[in-house]
Amino acid sequence: MIAFARSYIIKGYGIRGRKEKILDLYSMLCKHISVDRDIQELDRLVVEDIRGEFERIDGIRLVNQAKVLRAMQEEGLAENHFAGTTGYGYGDTGRDVTDRVFARVFGGEDALVRVQMVSGTHALTTCFRAVLRPGDTVLSVTGKPYDTLEEVLGIRGNAPGNLKQFGITYRQVDLKDGRIDLEAVADKLDYSVKLILMQRSTGYDWRPALSIEDIKKAVEYIKELKSDVYFMVDNCYGEFLEEREPLEVGVDIAAGSLIKNPGGGIALTGGYIVGKKELVARAAAALTAPGLGKECGATLGITRSFLQGLFLAPHVVAEAVKGAVYASRIFERLGFPVSPGYRDRRSDIIQSIKFNSKEQLLSFCRGIQKGAPVDSFVTPYPWDMPGYGHQVVMAAGAFVQGSSIELSADAPIREPYYGYLQGGLTWDHMRLGVLITLQQMKNEGHIALIPS
Ligand SMILES: *Cc1c(COP(=O)(O)O)cnc(C)c1O
């Protein structure tokens, strides 16, 4: 199927001379990447449209940069902290300082930032293991959790060691019009509910991300009804999108991946958990062993990249958000449904785009791959990724394998054909990646622009 651009009108350029300047920019650009005139014109219009959004993004960036800077200063970060340890990793002051810096930045009493956490799923699983005991119930109040957590919780399949096998029950309350359905939550709160799970980001869904204000309201409401319950947030893709983080509004424990937002594109692997001191201690015991807790875990010289990544993260996230705003508007102008809209408030870096067919979605992914600095020559195909219940296509040519703070797109192969676009270490890269993608989709006959 072909999506036609809504006809767009070339507005008067106002000041003469500006037009020549812009034409000059595109002629210089086309020395390096080939983009048809109609796509250039679309780019020009979209950049005009979104200019007003950047001020707010820059404001959030500045506040978060200040937060990170202050945390590093107050913890007395010093050169010797980057040295790293081997073996057991006893007495690793760099590791300890990293934990404390993360705790400050994310508003927790303590944190666990470890190269030994292999992914976001692992960090989140470690939180479950920390909090839940046989007989307990975990209640997700944001509907179905992220795909990989379905296997962890035992909602799908029967993977060895899933939580169901340990006598832990899972229940959920679906979102209502994209918001937490507090009345339905009240109905499901019984004595067995030990943990309330909230997912901040959209995941493979079509909904706005959960805002910090929404999280705050849910915590306050539920605490009124039941005080002996813990709140956990899956913070993947949400870090640094707002001036506050979930722990600052009453959440007890949160976790995420270092190859997403908080690693700033620099961290090579790893995950983090932040939360109440007691829960972080239990998470450390779950990650290593009871009795070992936080005392073990060699850093192998990776501490510098964790902290440098965190330092850059507010900036890199702002770049990714600008790129997402741009992508939102450009695909909207081409007639595709998008979520969020370019003017909407955001609480994650994801831009969802609804395509008309599997072929159109795959063409989009081929385009994103073509725009990557690494592996730009490969063709992404759908495959059975571990942890997912359906085929997934991933377009990523990243410096860090699977890093989705770098420009990347992914999509489950199922109807409706939603594509999820995120990242871009610089917003220029997102812009170029999208232009290359549109050219690819046009060449393959999946979009047609109507030149004004
Ligand atoms: C990416 C993601 C996860 C899982 O992270 P991995 O690092 O891929 O294991 C969990 N929840 C959400 C919302 C995510 O975006």
GROMACS .gro file of C-alpha atoms and ligand atoms in nm:
model
  467
    1MET     CA    1   0.000   0.000   0.000
    2ILE     CA    2   0.114   0.350  -0.062
    3ALA     CA    3   0.079   0.640   0.176
    4PHE     CA    4   0.034   0.971   0.006
    5ALA     CA    5   0.162   1.286   0.156
    6ARG     CA    6  -0.098   1.536   0.255
    7SER     CA    7  -0.030   1.809   0.005
    8TYR     CA    8   0.187   2.060   0.169
    9ILE     CA    9   0.221   2.413   0.056
   10ILE     CA   10   0.544   2.594   0.013
   11LYS     CA   11   0.501   2.902   0.222
   12GLY     CA   12   0.665   3.227   0.124
   13TYR     CA   13   1.019   3.228   0.248
   14GLY     CA   14   0.988   3.576   0.391
   15ILE     CA   15   1.330   3.723   0.370
   16ARG     CA   16   1.495   3.682   0.035
   17GLY     CA   17   1.829   3.519   0.057
   18ARG     CA   18   1.708   3.263   0.311
   19LYS     CA   19   1.585   3.041   0.028
   20GLU     CA   20   1.926   3.042  -0.136
   21LYS     CA   21   2.087   2.954   0.195
   22ILE     CA   22   1.859   2.655   0.242
   23LEU     CA   23   1.908   2.539  -0.115
   24ASP     CA   24   2.277   2.572  -0.055
   25LEU     CA   25   2.250   2.351   0.255
   26TYR     CA   26   2.073   2.077   0.063
   27SER     CA   27   2.312   2.091  -0.231
   28MET     CA   28   2.600   2.050   0.014
   29LEU     CA   29   2.417   1.771   0.193
   30CYS     CA   30   2.346   1.588  -0.131
   31LYS     CA   31   2.716   1.561  -0.195
   32HIS     CA   32   2.712   1.306   0.084
   33ILE     CA   33   2.366   1.148   0.083
   34SER     CA   34   2.124   1.151  -0.204
   35VAL     CA   35   1.781   1.284  -0.112
   36ASP     CA   36   1.522   1.384  -0.372
   37ARG     CA   37   1.395   1.739  -0.387
   38ASP     CA   38   1.049   1.650  -0.255
   39ILE     CA   39   1.202   1.490   0.055
   40GLN     CA   40   1.428   1.789   0.105
   41GLU     CA   41   1.124   2.014   0.094
   42LEU     CA   42   0.944   1.797   0.348
   43ASP     CA   43   1.248   1.810   0.576
   44ARG     CA   44   1.257   2.189   0.552
   45LEU     CA   45   0.890   2.220   0.646
   46VAL     CA   46   0.918   1.977   0.935
   47VAL     CA   47   1.223   2.148   1.083
   48GLU     CA   48   1.020   2.473   1.080
   49ASP     CA   49   0.726   2.297   1.247
   50ILE     CA   50   0.921   2.152   1.535
   51ARG     CA   51   1.151   2.442   1.620
   52GLY     CA   52   0.922   2.556   1.903
   53GLU     CA   53   0.947   2.220   2.080
   54PHE     CA   54   1.320   2.235   2.133
   55GLU     CA   55   1.321   2.494   2.408
   56ARG     CA   56   1.133   2.269   2.649
   57ILE     CA   57   1.361   1.974   2.569
   58ASP     CA   58   1.669   2.190   2.632
   59GLY     CA   59   1.528   2.302   2.967
   60ILE     CA   60   1.482   1.944   3.087
   61ARG     CA   61   1.829   1.861   2.962
   62LEU     CA   62   1.986   2.144   3.159
   63VAL     CA   63   1.814   2.045   3.484
   64ASN     CA   64   1.921   1.681   3.443
   65GLN     CA   65   2.276   1.778   3.353
   66ALA     CA   66   2.292   1.983   3.672
   67LYS     CA   67   2.157   1.687   3.869
   68VAL     CA   68   2.426   1.455   3.733
   69LEU     CA   69   2.705   1.707   3.778
   70ARG     CA   70   2.608   1.775   4.138
   71ALA     CA   71   2.583   1.403   4.219
   72MET     CA   72   2.936   1.343   4.091
   73GLN     CA   73   3.074   1.638   4.283
   74GLU     CA   74   2.899   1.552   4.608
   75GLU     CA   75   3.026   1.195   4.592
   76GLY     CA   76   3.380   1.324   4.540
   77LEU     CA   77   3.434   1.139   4.214
   78ALA     CA   78   3.806   1.119   4.144
   79GLU     CA   79   4.047   0.971   3.890
   80ASN     CA   80   4.133   0.676   4.114
   81HIS     CA   81   3.772   0.558   4.101
   82PHE     CA   82   3.819   0.457   3.738
   83ALA     CA   83   4.089   0.198   3.813
   84GLY     CA   84   3.868  -0.110   3.836
   85THR     CA   85   3.913  -0.447   3.999
   86THR     CA   86   3.937  -0.812   3.897
   87GLY     CA   87   3.842  -1.142   4.060
   88TYR     CA   88   3.599  -1.099   4.347
   89GLY     CA   89   3.610  -0.724   4.317
   90TYR     CA   90   3.647  -0.663   4.691
   91GLY     CA   91   3.698  -0.304   4.799
   92ASP     CA   92   3.609  -0.155   4.463
   93THR     CA   93   3.568   0.212   4.554
   94GLY     CA   94   3.482   0.304   4.197
   95ARG     CA   95   3.192   0.062   4.200
   96ASP     CA   96   3.069   0.199   4.532
   97VAL     CA   97   3.090   0.558   4.415
   98THR     CA   98   2.903   0.468   4.095
   99ASP     CA   99   2.623   0.319   4.303
  100ARG     CA  100   2.601   0.633   4.513
  101VAL     CA  101   2.605   0.865   4.212
  102PHE     CA  102   2.320   0.669   4.050
  103ALA     CA  103   2.129   0.670   4.378
  104ARG     CA  104   2.153   1.049   4.397
  105VAL     CA  105   2.063   1.107   4.033
  106PHE     CA  106   1.760   0.879   4.045
  107GLY     CA  107   1.647   0.979   4.393
  108GLY     CA  108   1.705   0.644   4.566
  109GLU     CA  109   1.864   0.562   4.899
  110ASP     CA  110   2.098   0.320   4.726
  111ALA     CA  111   2.172   0.172   4.384
  112LEU     CA  112   2.324  -0.131   4.219
  113VAL     CA  113   2.503  -0.057   3.891
  114ARG     CA  114   2.668  -0.365   3.754
  115VAL     CA  115   2.840  -0.498   3.447
  116GLN     CA  116   2.715  -0.838   3.572
  117MET     CA  117   2.359  -0.742   3.481
  118VAL     CA  118   2.332  -0.854   3.121
  119SER     CA  119   2.033  -0.645   3.017
  120GLY     CA  120   1.730  -0.449   3.129
  121THR     CA  121   1.533  -0.772   3.159
  122HIS     CA  122   1.797  -0.905   3.397
  123ALA     CA  123   1.789  -0.590   3.610
  124LEU     CA  124   1.408  -0.603   3.631
  125THR     CA  125   1.412  -0.976   3.708
  126THR     CA  126   1.658  -0.907   3.988
  127CYS     CA  127   1.408  -0.658   4.135
  128PHE     CA  128   1.134  -0.923   4.127
  129ARG     CA  129   1.364  -1.171   4.299
  130ALA     CA  130   1.448  -0.908   4.558
  131VAL     CA  131   1.093  -0.822   4.653
  132LEU     CA  132   0.878  -1.129   4.590
  133ARG     CA  133   0.850  -1.444   4.799
  134PRO     CA  134   0.628  -1.754   4.757
  135GLY     CA  135   0.262  -1.670   4.802
  136ASP     CA  136   0.306  -1.309   4.691
  137THR     CA  137   0.122  -1.147   4.404
  138VAL     CA  138   0.263  -0.894   4.162
  139LEU     CA  139   0.002  -0.662   4.018
  140SER     CA  140   0.085  -0.482   3.696
  141VAL     CA  141  -0.125  -0.165   3.675
  142THR     CA  142  -0.008  -0.068   3.326
  143GLY     CA  143  -0.144  -0.374   3.149
  144LYS     CA  144   0.070  -0.641   2.995
  145PRO     CA  145   0.436  -0.594   3.090
  146TYR     CA  146   0.722  -0.577   2.841
  147ASP     CA  147   0.742  -0.891   2.625
  148THR     CA  148   1.051  -1.045   2.783
  149LEU     CA  149   0.899  -1.010   3.130
  150GLU     CA  150   0.611  -1.236   3.029
  151GLU     CA  151   0.848  -1.531   3.035
  152VAL     CA  152   1.008  -1.412   3.358
  153LEU     CA  153   0.673  -1.389   3.533
  154GLY     CA  154   0.544  -1.709   3.376
  155ILE     CA  155   0.259  -1.545   3.186
  156ARG     CA  156   0.388  -1.704   2.866
  157GLY     CA  157   0.571  -2.034   2.827
  158ASN     CA  158   0.727  -2.230   3.108
  159ALA     CA  159   1.088  -2.116   3.112
  160PRO     CA  160   1.288  -2.287   3.387
  161GLY     CA  161   1.293  -2.079   3.704
  162ASN     CA  162   1.013  -1.841   3.613
  163LEU     CA  163   0.838  -1.674   3.905
  164LYS     CA  164   0.525  -1.884   3.870
  165GLN     CA  165   0.730  -2.194   3.955
  166PHE     CA  166   0.823  -2.021   4.279
  167GLY     CA  167   0.460  -1.975   4.378
  168ILE     CA  168   0.433  -1.612   4.274
  169THR     CA  169   0.109  -1.501   4.118
  170TYR     CA  170   0.076  -1.245   3.845
  171ARG     CA  171  -0.225  -1.022   3.788
  172GLN     CA  172  -0.282  -0.717   3.575
  173VAL     CA  173  -0.511  -0.423   3.531
  174ASP     CA  174  -0.528  -0.291   3.178
  175LEU     CA  175  -0.490   0.075   3.103
  176LYS     CA  176  -0.807   0.268   3.036
  177ASP     CA  177  -0.771   0.528   2.760
  178GLY     CA  178  -0.395   0.507   2.808
  179ARG     CA  179  -0.414   0.588   3.182
  180ILE     CA  180  -0.396   0.375   3.495
  181ASP     CA  181  -0.747   0.257   3.583
  182LEU     CA  182  -0.731   0.330   3.955
  183GLU     CA  183  -1.079   0.203   4.035
  184ALA     CA  184  -1.005  -0.132   3.875
  185VAL     CA  185  -0.676  -0.143   4.067
  186ALA     CA  186  -0.865  -0.088   4.394
  187ASP     CA  187  -1.078  -0.393   4.315
  188LYS     CA  188  -0.774  -0.616   4.270
  189LEU     CA  189  -0.583  -0.513   4.580
  190ASP     CA  190  -0.598  -0.798   4.828
  191TYR     CA  191  -0.373  -0.918   5.110
  192SER     CA  192  -0.147  -1.115   4.872
  193VAL     CA  193  -0.048  -0.816   4.658
  194LYS     CA  194   0.311  -0.737   4.751
  195LEU     CA  195   0.434  -0.547   4.447
  196ILE     CA  196   0.271  -0.294   4.217
  197LEU     CA  197   0.444  -0.289   3.878
  198MET     CA  198   0.435   0.011   3.647
  199GLN     CA  199   0.597   0.035   3.306
  200ARG     CA  200   0.690   0.389   3.215
  201SER     CA  201   0.758   0.335   2.846
  202THR     CA  202   0.519   0.230   2.574
  203GLY     CA  203   0.683  -0.106   2.500
  204TYR     CA  204   0.534  -0.283   2.199
  205ASP     CA  205   0.209  -0.098   2.246
  206TRP     CA  206   0.033   0.213   2.119
  207ARG     CA  207  -0.009   0.443   2.413
  208PRO     CA  208   0.149   0.748   2.569
  209ALA     CA  209   0.432   0.679   2.811
  210LEU     CA  210   0.341   0.705   3.176
  211SER     CA  211   0.431   1.050   3.306
  212ILE     CA  212   0.595   1.105   3.644
  213GLU     CA  213   0.279   1.288   3.750
  214ASP     CA  214   0.070   0.979   3.661
  215ILE     CA  215   0.306   0.760   3.862
  216LYS     CA  216   0.279   0.999   4.156
  217LYS     CA  217  -0.100   0.994   4.148
  218ALA     CA  218  -0.112   0.615   4.130
  219VAL     CA  219   0.129   0.573   4.422
  220GLU     CA  220  -0.066   0.816   4.639
  221TYR     CA  221  -0.400   0.657   4.557
  222ILE     CA  222  -0.290   0.298   4.610
  223LYS     CA  223  -0.097   0.377   4.931
  224GLU     CA  224  -0.418   0.517   5.080
  225LEU     CA  225  -0.581   0.178   5.026
  226LYS     CA  226  -0.291  -0.048   5.112
  227SER     CA  227   0.020   0.062   5.293
  228ASP     CA  228   0.214  -0.268   5.297
  229VAL     CA  229   0.290  -0.281   4.928
  230TYR     CA  230   0.600  -0.194   4.724
  231PHE     CA  231   0.600   0.008   4.403
  232MET     CA  232   0.831  -0.082   4.118
  233VAL     CA  233   0.885   0.101   3.790
  234ASP     CA  234   1.028  -0.045   3.473
  235ASN     CA  235   1.221   0.270   3.388
  236CYS     CA  236   1.363   0.151   3.053
  237TYR     CA  237   1.369   0.437   2.799
  238GLY     CA  238   1.229   0.683   3.053
  239GLU     CA  239   1.545   0.816   3.217
  240PHE     CA  240   1.599   1.192   3.184
  241LEU     CA  241   1.277   1.254   2.991
  242GLU     CA  242   1.146   1.472   3.273
  243GLU     CA  243   1.299   1.670   3.556
  244ARG     CA  244   1.202   1.405   3.809
  245GLU     CA  245   1.243   1.028   3.824
  246PRO     CA  246   1.001   0.768   3.969
  247LEU     CA  247   1.176   0.738   4.308
  248GLU     CA  248   1.120   1.107   4.367
  249VAL     CA  249   0.743   1.051   4.370
  250GLY     CA  250   0.721   0.760   4.612
  251VAL     CA  251   0.828   0.457   4.407
  252ASP     CA  252   1.038   0.203   4.604
  253ILE     CA  253   1.250   0.042   4.334
  254ALA     CA  254   1.322   0.106   3.966
  255ALA     CA  255   1.551  -0.050   3.709
  256GLY     CA  256   1.676  -0.010   3.357
  257SER     CA  257   1.941  -0.091   3.101
  258LEU     CA  258   2.273   0.087   3.053
  259ILE     CA  259   2.259   0.039   2.677
  260LYS     CA  260   1.954   0.260   2.674
  261ASN     CA  261   1.922   0.617   2.810
  262PRO     CA  262   2.142   0.624   3.124
  263GLY     CA  263   2.450   0.481   2.953
  264GLY     CA  264   2.461   0.780   2.719
  265GLY     CA  265   2.576   0.558   2.432
  266ILE     CA  266   2.909   0.509   2.609
  267ALA     CA  267   2.839   0.220   2.850
  268LEU     CA  268   2.921  -0.106   2.676
  269THR     CA  269   2.676  -0.325   2.871
  270GLY     CA  270   2.513  -0.345   3.214
  271GLY     CA  271   2.206  -0.257   3.412
  272TYR     CA  272   2.108  -0.055   3.717
  273ILE     CA  273   1.866  -0.081   4.004
  274VAL     CA  274   1.784   0.210   4.235
  275GLY     CA  275   1.562   0.211   4.538
  276LYS     CA  276   1.515   0.186   4.910
  277LYS     CA  277   1.832   0.070   5.084
  278GLU     CA  278   1.678  -0.250   5.212
  279LEU     CA  279   1.541  -0.347   4.869
  280VAL     CA  280   1.869  -0.272   4.694
  281ALA     CA  281   2.046  -0.496   4.948
  282ARG     CA  282   1.800  -0.772   4.867
  283ALA     CA  283   1.851  -0.713   4.494
  284ALA     CA  284   2.227  -0.745   4.542
  285ALA     CA  285   2.174  -1.074   4.724
  286ALA     CA  286   1.954  -1.192   4.439
  287LEU     CA  287   2.212  -1.091   4.179
  288THR     CA  288   2.515  -1.238   4.355
  289ALA     CA  289   2.439  -1.459   4.656
  290PRO     CA  290   2.290  -1.417   5.002
  291GLY     CA  291   2.577  -1.300   5.222
  292LEU     CA  292   2.780  -1.163   4.932
  293GLY     CA  293   2.541  -0.888   4.831
  294LYS     CA  294   2.706  -0.568   4.718
  295GLU     CA  295   3.056  -0.661   4.831
  296CYS     CA  296   3.145  -0.863   4.522
  297GLY     CA  297   3.151  -0.792   4.152
  298ALA     CA  298   3.467  -0.695   3.967
  299THR     CA  299   3.437  -0.388   3.745
  300LEU     CA  300   3.719  -0.483   3.505
  301GLY     CA  301   3.787  -0.121   3.418
  302ILE     CA  302   3.437  -0.041   3.298
  303THR     CA  303   3.357   0.219   3.565
  304ARG     CA  304   3.486   0.511   3.362
  305SER     CA  305   3.250   0.433   3.076
  306PHE     CA  306   2.950   0.398   3.310
  307LEU     CA  307   3.013   0.737   3.466
  308GLN     CA  308   3.112   0.914   3.147
  309GLY     CA  309   2.800   0.768   2.987
  310LEU     CA  310   2.584   0.890   3.273
  311PHE     CA  311   2.744   1.231   3.245
  312LEU     CA  312   2.656   1.253   2.876
  313ALA     CA  313   2.314   1.090   2.913
  314PRO     CA  314   2.099   1.402   2.970
  315HIS     CA  315   2.241   1.551   2.651
  316VAL     CA  316   2.219   1.233   2.445
  317VAL     CA  317   1.861   1.172   2.561
  318ALA     CA  318   1.766   1.527   2.460
  319GLU     CA  319   1.916   1.464   2.115
  320ALA     CA  320   1.717   1.143   2.083
  321VAL     CA  321   1.399   1.324   2.188
  322LYS     CA  322   1.454   1.595   1.928
  323GLY     CA  323   1.499   1.322   1.672
  324ALA     CA  324   1.179   1.153   1.784
  325VAL     CA  325   0.987   1.482   1.757
  326TYR     CA  326   1.122   1.527   1.406
  327ALA     CA  327   1.033   1.171   1.304
  328SER     CA  328   0.686   1.211   1.452
  329ARG     CA  329   0.613   1.520   1.249
  330ILE     CA  330   0.765   1.397   0.923
  331PHE     CA  331   0.571   1.067   0.925
  332GLU     CA  332   0.258   1.251   1.030
  333ARG     CA  333   0.293   1.483   0.734
  334LEU     CA  334   0.325   1.176   0.514
  335GLY     CA  335  -0.013   1.059   0.641
  336PHE     CA  336   0.095   0.790   0.889
  337PRO     CA  337  -0.066   0.767   1.233
  338VAL     CA  338   0.204   0.845   1.493
  339SER     CA  339   0.227   0.825   1.870
  340PRO     CA  340   0.314   1.056   2.037
  341GLY     CA  341   0.238   1.361   1.825
  342TYR     CA  342   0.522   1.608   1.783
  343ARG     CA  343   0.376   1.855   2.032
  344ASP     CA  344   0.287   1.596   2.299
  345ARG     CA  345   0.469   1.572   2.631
  346ARG     CA  346   0.700   1.272   2.637
  347SER     CA  347   0.812   1.037   2.910
  348ASP     CA  348   1.010   0.797   2.692
  349ILE     CA  349   1.224   0.824   2.379
  350ILE     CA  350   1.008   0.598   2.164
  351GLN     CA  351   0.835   0.715   1.850
  352SER     CA  352   0.566   0.477   1.728
  353ILE     CA  353   0.455   0.485   1.366
  354LYS     CA  354   0.171   0.279   1.226
  355PHE     CA  355   0.239   0.126   0.886
  356ASN     CA  356  -0.015  -0.017   0.645
  357SER     CA  357   0.150  -0.350   0.577
  358LYS     CA  358   0.430  -0.580   0.678
  359GLU     CA  359   0.616  -0.493   0.358
  360GLN     CA  360   0.594  -0.122   0.431
  361LEU     CA  361   0.718  -0.181   0.787
  362LEU     CA  362   1.011  -0.388   0.661
  363SER     CA  363   1.095  -0.122   0.404
  364PHE     CA  364   1.106   0.132   0.688
  365CYS     CA  365   1.342  -0.093   0.885
  366ARG     CA  366   1.566  -0.142   0.582
  367GLY     CA  367   1.585   0.235   0.554
  368ILE     CA  368   1.686   0.283   0.918
  369GLN     CA  369   1.952   0.014   0.879
  370LYS     CA  370   2.083   0.193   0.573
  371GLY     CA  371   2.120   0.507   0.780
  372ALA     CA  372   2.341   0.343   1.042
  373PRO     CA  373   2.714   0.407   1.082
  374VAL     CA  374   2.781   0.036   1.143
  375ASP     CA  375   2.645  -0.254   0.934
  376SER     CA  376   2.468  -0.014   0.699
  377PHE     CA  377   2.502  -0.271   0.420
  378VAL     CA  378   2.305  -0.549   0.589
  379THR     CA  379   1.935  -0.620   0.543
  380PRO     CA  380   1.731  -0.673   0.858
  381TYR     CA  381   1.497  -0.973   0.859
  382PRO     CA  382   1.242  -1.081   1.119
  383TRP     CA  383   1.372  -1.348   1.358
  384ASP     CA  384   1.276  -1.538   1.672
  385MET     CA  385   1.452  -1.338   1.939
  386PRO     CA  386   1.498  -1.503   2.279
  387GLY     CA  387   1.233  -1.384   2.522
  388TYR     CA  388   0.979  -1.270   2.263
  389GLY     CA  389   0.666  -1.464   2.174
  390HIS     CA  390   0.661  -1.362   1.808
  391GLN     CA  391   0.906  -1.269   1.539
  392VAL     CA  392   1.076  -0.935   1.578
  393VAL     CA  393   1.256  -0.725   1.321
  394MET     CA  394   1.535  -0.502   1.446
  395ALA     CA  395   1.720  -0.241   1.252
  396ALA     CA  396   2.029  -0.133   1.434
  397GLY     CA  397   2.376  -0.060   1.322
  398ALA     CA  398   2.517   0.046   1.652
  399PHE     CA  399   2.861   0.077   1.806
  400VAL     CA  400   2.728  -0.124   2.099
  401GLN     CA  401   2.537  -0.437   2.002
  402GLY     CA  402   2.163  -0.388   2.041
  403SER     CA  403   2.207  -0.042   2.189
  404SER     CA  404   1.880   0.138   2.142
  405ILE     CA  405   1.994   0.479   2.261
  406GLU     CA  406   2.166   0.469   1.923
  407LEU     CA  407   1.944   0.512   1.617
  408SER     CA  408   1.740   0.195   1.590
  409ALA     CA  409   1.400   0.064   1.496
  410ASP     CA  410   1.222  -0.252   1.593
  411ALA     CA  411   0.884  -0.407   1.550
  412PRO     CA  412   0.699  -0.724   1.633
  413ILE     CA  413   0.575  -0.891   1.318
  414ARG     CA  414   0.204  -0.887   1.389
  415GLU     CA  415  -0.095  -0.674   1.306
  416PRO     CA  416  -0.131  -0.379   1.340
  417TYR     CA  417   0.209  -0.303   1.195
  418TYR     CA  418   0.357  -0.065   1.447
  419GLY     CA  419   0.718   0.035   1.401
  420TYR     CA  420   0.913   0.170   1.699
  421LEU     CA  421   1.187   0.417   1.634
  422GLN     CA  422   1.426   0.542   1.897
  423GLY     CA  423   1.763   0.683   1.975
  424GLY     CA  424   2.016   0.869   1.775
  425LEU     CA  425   2.325   0.976   1.964
  426THR     CA  426   2.284   1.308   1.789
  427TRP     CA  427   1.965   1.449   1.650
  428ASP     CA  428   2.147   1.516   1.323
  429HIS     CA  429   2.188   1.142   1.293
  430MET     CA  430   1.818   1.081   1.349
  431ARG     CA  431   1.742   1.345   1.084
  432LEU     CA  432   1.981   1.189   0.833
  433GLY     CA  433   1.858   0.840   0.921
  434VAL     CA  434   1.498   0.940   0.857
  435LEU     CA  435   1.587   1.112   0.528
  436ILE     CA  436   1.772   0.802   0.411
  437THR     CA  437   1.474   0.592   0.520
  438LEU     CA  438   1.224   0.804   0.330
  439GLN     CA  439   1.439   0.784   0.019
  440GLN     CA  440   1.457   0.406   0.058
  441MET     CA  441   1.081   0.376   0.109
  442LYS     CA  442   1.021   0.598  -0.192
  443ASN     CA  443   1.259   0.396  -0.407
  444GLU     CA  444   1.083   0.076  -0.303
  445GLY     CA  445   0.743   0.228  -0.385
  446HIS     CA  446   0.613   0.244  -0.030
  447ILE     CA  447   0.564   0.617  -0.008
  448ALA     CA  448   0.485   0.871  -0.273
  449LEU     CA  449   0.527   1.238  -0.212
  450ILE     CA  450   0.330   1.493  -0.399
  451PRO     CA  451   0.558   1.778  -0.485
  452SER     CA  452   0.375   2.106  -0.433
  453LIG     C1  453   1.406  -0.267   2.657
  453LIG     C2  454   1.302  -0.282   2.758
  453LIG     C3  455   1.306  -0.385   2.853
  453LIG     C4  456   1.406  -0.495   2.849
  453LIG     O1  457   1.532  -0.453   2.831
  453LIG     P1  458   1.644  -0.546   2.762
  453LIG     O2  459   1.765  -0.470   2.795
  453LIG     O3  460   1.615  -0.547   2.615
  453LIG     O4  461   1.637  -0.678   2.824
  453LIG     C5  462   1.208  -0.389   2.949
  453LIG     N1  463   1.110  -0.298   2.950
  453LIG     C6  464   1.102  -0.198   2.861
  453LIG     C7  465   0.990  -0.101   2.869
  453LIG     C8  466   1.198  -0.187   2.762
  453LIG     O5  467   1.191  -0.089   2.674
   0.00000   0.00000   0.00000
